[in-house]
Amino acid sequence: MQAVLVGLGAVGGRAARQLLSAHGLTRLTVLSRHPDRAVPTAALLGQPGVVGLQRLTQANFHAALAGADAVLLASPAPGRHWAAAAVAAGVPVVSVSDEPDEARSLLHLGPDAARAGVVVAAGAGMAPGLSCLLASWAVHQLAQAEEVHVASLGTGGPACARRHHAALREAVEERRAGEWVRRPPASGRELVWFPGEVGGADCYRVNRAGPLLLGRAFPELSVVTTRSAASRRDRMTSWLPMLRRPHPEGTVGAVWVEVRGRAGGLAESKVLGSSGRPALVAGLVAATALVWAVRGRLRPGAGGLAELVSQPGAFLAELTELGLPVYEFEGTTPAPTW
Amino acid sequence: MVGPKGRNGRAGLLGLVGRTLVALGFAVLAALVVRLRGTGGTPPHRGGWRQLSARDLSEASPEE
C-alpha cells in the first residue's frame, strides 16, 4: 500500500507511524508546507526509500498521487483542493480536521466521490472521529435513538490547540428538536465525567464538525450537541490571540459520548468513552480509516465515520486491539441539562 | 483633651475602617450570591467505567 500524507504535525506523525508499523505501508510520501521543520520527524519514521519528504506544491502533490492508494490530510490548512484532486484521480481521502467549514467543503465532494466510487472521510480524528464511531455503535444498540451528546478533553499538537482556542469564540450550531439552532460561543457549562484517570471536567459548547457529521449520519436524531473541556482562563481569553505558545503535544485526552433513546419500550441511555493522548488517538483513528478506505470497507461518498462505517463495532474492536481503550459507563448519573 | 486636629485624625481613621468594613461586607455578599447561584460542586453518581473488549464491541453490534 502506498499513501500520501499532507502535514506532518503531531497527528500526522502518529498516523504515519501507525501506518508504517502496523499496516505494512511500502511507500509514504509526506508533503509539508514547512519541509525543513519536518525533517527530524520524517527521519524517525523510516528509511528514505519508504518515506519521502517533499514541499507541498501542486506539482509534487499530483506526482505523489500517481501511484498512491490513499491520501491523508493532516494539515490545519484547508484541504478541499487536495481532496478534489484525489477524488478526480480515484484515490480515497481521509481528513482529520475538526473545523465545520472544512468538513462542509469536503462533504460537497460527495456526489463526485460517489460517482468515482471513492471515499472522502471528513473529521476522522478524536472528536469528531472516534466520537462518531462511539455514537454510531451506541445508536445501533438502541431500538430508537433520539439524542447524541459528545464531549471531549484535550488537544493534539499546536495546530489543534490553536483551533480549540478559536472554536471557543465561535458561535455553535447544534440540533435541537430536529432543527439547527445557533448557540453563543463557549456557553452551556456541564460537568462531564471522562473515563480513565481524567475524571470530571467542565465542558462548554464549541464549534466543531461533530454535530454536522452526526446529523447527516442519523437524520432521525432530534438533539445533537458537542462540548469541549475548557478552563475559565480558556474562555476569558478566547477572544485574544493565544497568550502563550501552545504545547508541542497534549498528554491528556478523553472522549465521552451519551446516546439517549428507547429500547424495549423504555427510556434508555448508553454512555461510552475513551481516553489517551489526543494526537495518538486521532492518529490511530485516521490510520485505521485510511486502511479501511483502501480495503473498500467504507461506503463510497463523503461523510463522517458514523456515516461511512457500516460496522462501527468492528472498527472500534480494531482500535482496542491497537491499544485504544473503549469504556462503557455502568451506573447512574444525574441527568444533565444539556 | 483632644484638639481639633486629633479629632479630625480619629474621625478619618474611623471613616477608613468603616469604608473598609462596608467594602468587605459587599464582597462577602457578592461571593455569597455567586456561591448560591452557581452550579458548582460534584453531583452524585453511582457506578463506574467498564472497559469493553474487542469481542464485546464486535458481538454487540446488530449489523455485524
mmCIF file of C-alpha atoms in Angstrom, chain A residues 133 136-137 140 292 296-299 304-315, chain B residues 61-64:
data_model
loop_
_atom_site.group_PDB
_atom_site.id
_atom_site.type_symbol
_atom_site.label_atom_id
_atom_site.label_comp_id
_atom_site.label_asym_id
_atom_site.label_seq_id
_atom_site.Cartn_x
_atom_site.Cartn_y
_atom_site.Cartn_z
ATOM 1 C CA LEU A 133 -17.806 5.754 15.939
ATOM 2 C CA SER A 136 -22.788 5.098 15.917
ATOM 3 C CA TRP A 137 -22.121 1.948 17.951
ATOM 4 C CA HIS A 140 -27.177 0.682 16.963
ATOM 5 C CA TRP A 292 -10.459 0.638 5.712
ATOM 6 C CA GLY A 296 -13.207 -0.990 0.447
ATOM 7 C CA ARG A 297 -14.675 -1.303 3.961
ATOM 8 C CA LEU A 298 -16.086 2.251 3.952
ATOM 9 C CA ARG A 299 -19.143 3.333 1.988
ATOM 10 C CA GLY A 304 -18.047 11.377 8.719
ATOM 11 C CA LEU A 305 -17.079 7.993 10.116
ATOM 12 C CA ALA A 306 -20.565 7.421 11.568
ATOM 13 C CA GLU A 307 -21.935 7.665 8.037
ATOM 14 C CA LEU A 308 -19.232 5.777 6.148
ATOM 15 C CA VAL A 309 -18.521 2.916 8.577
ATOM 16 C CA SER A 310 -21.288 0.332 8.439
ATOM 17 C CA GLN A 311 -19.598 -1.820 11.104
ATOM 18 C CA PRO A 312 -18.652 0.561 13.944
ATOM 19 C CA GLY A 313 -18.188 -2.385 16.320
ATOM 20 C CA ALA A 314 -15.543 -3.968 14.088
ATOM 21 C CA PHE A 315 -13.773 -0.611 13.675
ATOM 22 C CA SER B 61 -23.312 -4.596 17.030
ATOM 23 C CA PRO B 62 -26.539 -5.867 15.430
ATOM 24 C CA GLU B 63 -25.376 -5.193 11.878
ATOM 25 C CA GLU B 64 -22.319 -7.400 12.169
#
